[in-house]
Every structure is written in C-alpha cells, then in structure tokens.
Amino acid sequence: MAFKTTRPLRFGDCDPSGIAYFPSYLNILVGVLEDYFASLGFPWKVLVDDRRIGVPTVRLDVTFVRPGFQGDELEFVLAVLGIGRSSLDLEHQVSAHGQVLWTARHRVVSTSLDTHQSLAWPDDIRAALTPHLETTNAHHPAT
C-alpha cells in the first residue's frame, strides 16, 4: 500500500526562471519521508529525541523526466519495496498535472544516534512498515 501526499513547488524551490532546483526536490523528499513515518505513528521528533533512532539515506538514484515549475502541486507516491534488518528500500514517483516529473530508488537505514551504527528495525516499527510492502517476500534479513 503506497503512501501518497502532495506538496506545492514554491518560489524558493525554483531557480530564477521558475524551474524546480533539483536540491530542493531532495529537501522536499525528506519531508515526505518524515510524514510517512509520522503516518505510521513514529514522528521523527520521537524517533530522534526519545528513541535515538536516525534514518539516514545511504543510496538515492534519481531519474528526472521533465521539469517542475513554480506553483505546481507535486504528487508524491512512496512505495516500500523491501525491509531488511536495518534497511528500508523505497521507490518514489513524483508527478504534476498527471505527468511524472521524476522517480527515485531510495534506501534508508535505521541507525543508533548514540553509536552511529546500523540498528535493526525495532519490532514495533517493522510491524508498522510490513503492511506497506509492495511485494511479498520482501524482507531481507541480511541487509
């Protein structure tokens, strides 16, 4: 089950010609990921401050298809492709006006903010992520 949300492409996200500046896309993507975890019941403030869990990006492969423009309403679809011991493989599709602007394959890893080492997904977080898997047998315990 994919997570869907929208974000406006604001003036500050664009270059002087009104075309989306790609680093802004990545900043917006982090906000979408943060909202996804909050929708599961794990807001990042709780993960970071109380549970001392980080979720850094370790791999990101982005394909830009067409430009986005200031004022576009970006439609994000986040799909969970796999859950490893500490990793989470995601796929993003970002559209505006019914056309795909860009896609991304994204891996994040659960880490301890105290030791800065990978950390197995806690059982409650794994249980919340599992129903969102897009494929069966997508748990990868070795990763």
CSV table of C-alpha atoms in Angstrom, one decimal:
chain,number,residue,atom,x,y,z
A,1,MET,CA,0.0,0.0,0.0
A,2,ALA,CA,1.6,3.2,-1.2
A,3,PHE,CA,1.8,6.4,0.8
A,4,LYS,CA,0.5,9.4,-1.1
A,5,THR,CA,0.8,13.1,-0.3
A,6,THR,CA,1.1,16.4,-2.1
A,7,ARG,CA,3.5,19.4,-1.7
A,8,PRO,CA,3.5,22.8,-3.5
A,9,LEU,CA,6.5,23.7,-5.5
A,10,ARG,CA,7.2,27.1,-4.0
A,11,PHE,CA,9.1,30.2,-5.3
A,12,GLY,CA,12.1,29.3,-3.0
A,13,ASP,CA,12.3,25.8,-4.5
A,14,CYS,CA,13.0,27.2,-8.0
A,15,ASP,CA,15.7,28.9,-10.0
A,16,PRO,CA,15.2,32.4,-11.3
A,17,SER,CA,13.4,31.0,-14.4
A,18,GLY,CA,10.8,29.3,-12.2
A,19,ILE,CA,12.0,25.8,-12.9
A,20,ALA,CA,12.5,23.5,-9.8
A,21,TYR,CA,16.0,23.4,-8.5
A,22,PHE,CA,16.9,19.8,-8.0
A,23,PRO,CA,18.4,20.1,-4.5
A,24,SER,CA,15.0,21.5,-3.4
A,25,TYR,CA,13.4,18.3,-4.6
A,26,LEU,CA,15.6,16.3,-2.3
A,27,ASN,CA,14.7,18.5,0.6
A,28,ILE,CA,11.0,18.1,-0.1
A,29,LEU,CA,11.6,14.3,-0.4
A,30,VAL,CA,13.0,14.3,3.1
A,31,GLY,CA,9.8,16.0,4.4
A,32,VAL,CA,7.7,13.4,2.6
A,33,LEU,CA,9.7,10.6,4.3
A,34,GLU,CA,9.3,12.3,7.6
A,35,ASP,CA,5.5,12.5,7.0
A,36,TYR,CA,5.4,8.8,6.0
A,37,PHE,CA,7.0,7.8,9.3
A,38,ALA,CA,4.6,10.1,11.2
A,39,SER,CA,1.7,8.4,9.4
A,40,LEU,CA,2.9,5.1,10.8
A,41,GLY,CA,2.9,6.5,14.3
A,42,PHE,CA,6.6,7.3,14.5
A,43,PRO,CA,7.1,11.1,14.1
A,44,TRP,CA,10.8,11.9,13.7
A,45,LYS,CA,10.9,14.0,16.8
A,46,VAL,CA,10.0,10.9,18.8
A,47,LEU,CA,12.4,8.7,16.9
A,48,VAL,CA,15.3,11.2,17.2
A,49,ASP,CA,14.7,12.7,20.7
A,50,ASP,CA,13.2,9.9,22.6
A,51,ARG,CA,14.2,6.7,20.9
A,52,ARG,CA,17.6,7.9,19.5
A,53,ILE,CA,17.0,6.4,16.1
A,54,GLY,CA,18.2,8.0,12.9
A,55,VAL,CA,17.0,7.2,9.3
A,56,PRO,CA,19.8,8.4,7.0
A,57,THR,CA,19.8,8.0,3.3
A,58,VAL,CA,22.5,5.6,2.1
A,59,ARG,CA,21.5,5.3,-1.5
A,60,LEU,CA,19.5,7.5,-3.8
A,61,ASP,CA,19.1,7.0,-7.6
A,62,VAL,CA,17.0,9.8,-9.1
A,63,THR,CA,15.8,10.0,-12.7
A,64,PHE,CA,14.5,13.3,-13.9
A,65,VAL,CA,11.9,13.1,-16.7
A,66,ARG,CA,10.6,16.6,-17.1
A,67,PRO,CA,10.8,19.9,-15.3
A,68,GLY,CA,8.6,21.1,-12.5
A,69,PHE,CA,7.6,24.7,-12.3
A,70,GLN,CA,6.9,27.2,-9.6
A,71,GLY,CA,3.3,26.8,-8.4
A,72,ASP,CA,3.0,23.1,-9.4
A,73,GLU,CA,1.3,20.8,-6.9
A,74,LEU,CA,3.7,17.9,-6.6
A,75,GLU,CA,2.0,14.5,-6.1
A,76,PHE,CA,4.3,12.1,-4.2
A,77,VAL,CA,3.8,8.3,-4.2
A,78,LEU,CA,6.1,6.4,-1.8
A,79,ALA,CA,6.2,2.6,-2.1
A,80,VAL,CA,8.0,0.2,0.2
A,81,LEU,CA,9.9,-2.3,-1.9
A,82,GLY,CA,11.8,-4.1,0.8
A,83,ILE,CA,12.6,-4.2,4.5
A,84,GLY,CA,16.0,-5.5,5.7
A,85,ARG,CA,17.4,-6.0,9.1
A,86,SER,CA,18.2,-2.3,9.3
A,87,SER,CA,17.5,-1.1,5.7
A,88,LEU,CA,14.3,0.1,4.0
A,89,ASP,CA,14.1,0.2,0.2
A,90,LEU,CA,11.7,2.8,-1.2
A,91,GLU,CA,10.5,3.9,-4.6
A,92,HIS,CA,9.2,7.4,-5.2
A,93,GLN,CA,7.2,8.8,-8.1
A,94,VAL,CA,6.6,12.5,-8.3
A,95,SER,CA,4.1,14.0,-10.7
A,96,ALA,CA,2.4,17.2,-11.5
A,97,HIS,CA,-0.6,17.7,-13.8
A,98,GLY,CA,-0.8,14.0,-14.3
A,99,GLN,CA,2.7,13.7,-15.7
A,100,VAL,CA,5.7,12.1,-14.0
A,101,LEU,CA,8.4,14.6,-13.2
A,102,TRP,CA,10.9,12.3,-11.5
A,103,THR,CA,11.3,9.0,-9.9
A,104,ALA,CA,13.8,7.7,-7.3
A,105,ARG,CA,15.0,4.5,-5.8
A,106,HIS,CA,15.9,5.2,-2.2
A,107,ARG,CA,17.5,3.2,0.6
A,108,VAL,CA,17.5,4.4,4.2
A,109,VAL,CA,19.0,2.7,7.2
A,110,SER,CA,18.0,2.6,10.8
A,111,THR,CA,20.9,3.8,13.0
A,112,SER,CA,21.6,4.5,16.6
A,113,LEU,CA,22.2,8.2,17.2
A,114,ASP,CA,24.4,7.3,20.1
A,115,THR,CA,26.8,4.8,18.4
A,116,HIS,CA,26.2,5.9,14.8
A,117,GLN,CA,26.0,2.2,13.8
A,118,SER,CA,23.2,0.4,12.0
A,119,LEU,CA,20.4,-0.7,14.2
A,120,ALA,CA,17.8,-3.5,13.5
A,121,TRP,CA,14.4,-2.0,13.0
A,122,PRO,CA,12.6,-2.2,16.3
A,123,ASP,CA,9.8,-4.7,16.3
A,124,ASP,CA,7.0,-2.0,16.5
A,125,ILE,CA,8.5,-0.1,13.6
A,126,ARG,CA,9.0,-3.2,11.5
A,127,ALA,CA,5.4,-4.3,12.2
A,128,ALA,CA,4.1,-0.8,11.1
A,129,LEU,CA,6.2,-1.0,7.9
A,130,THR,CA,5.4,-4.5,6.9
A,131,PRO,CA,1.8,-3.9,5.7
A,132,HIS,CA,3.1,-1.3,3.3
A,133,LEU,CA,5.3,-3.8,1.3
A,134,GLU,CA,4.5,-3.7,-2.4
A,135,THR,CA,5.8,-7.3,-2.9
A,136,THR,CA,5.6,-10.5,-1.0
A,137,ASN,CA,8.8,-12.0,0.5
A,138,ALA,CA,10.4,-8.5,0.5
A,139,HIS,CA,12.0,-8.9,3.9
A,140,HIS,CA,15.8,-9.1,3.5
A,141,PRO,CA,17.1,-10.1,7.0
A,142,ALA,CA,20.8,-10.0,5.8
A,143,THR,CA,20.7,-6.3,4.9
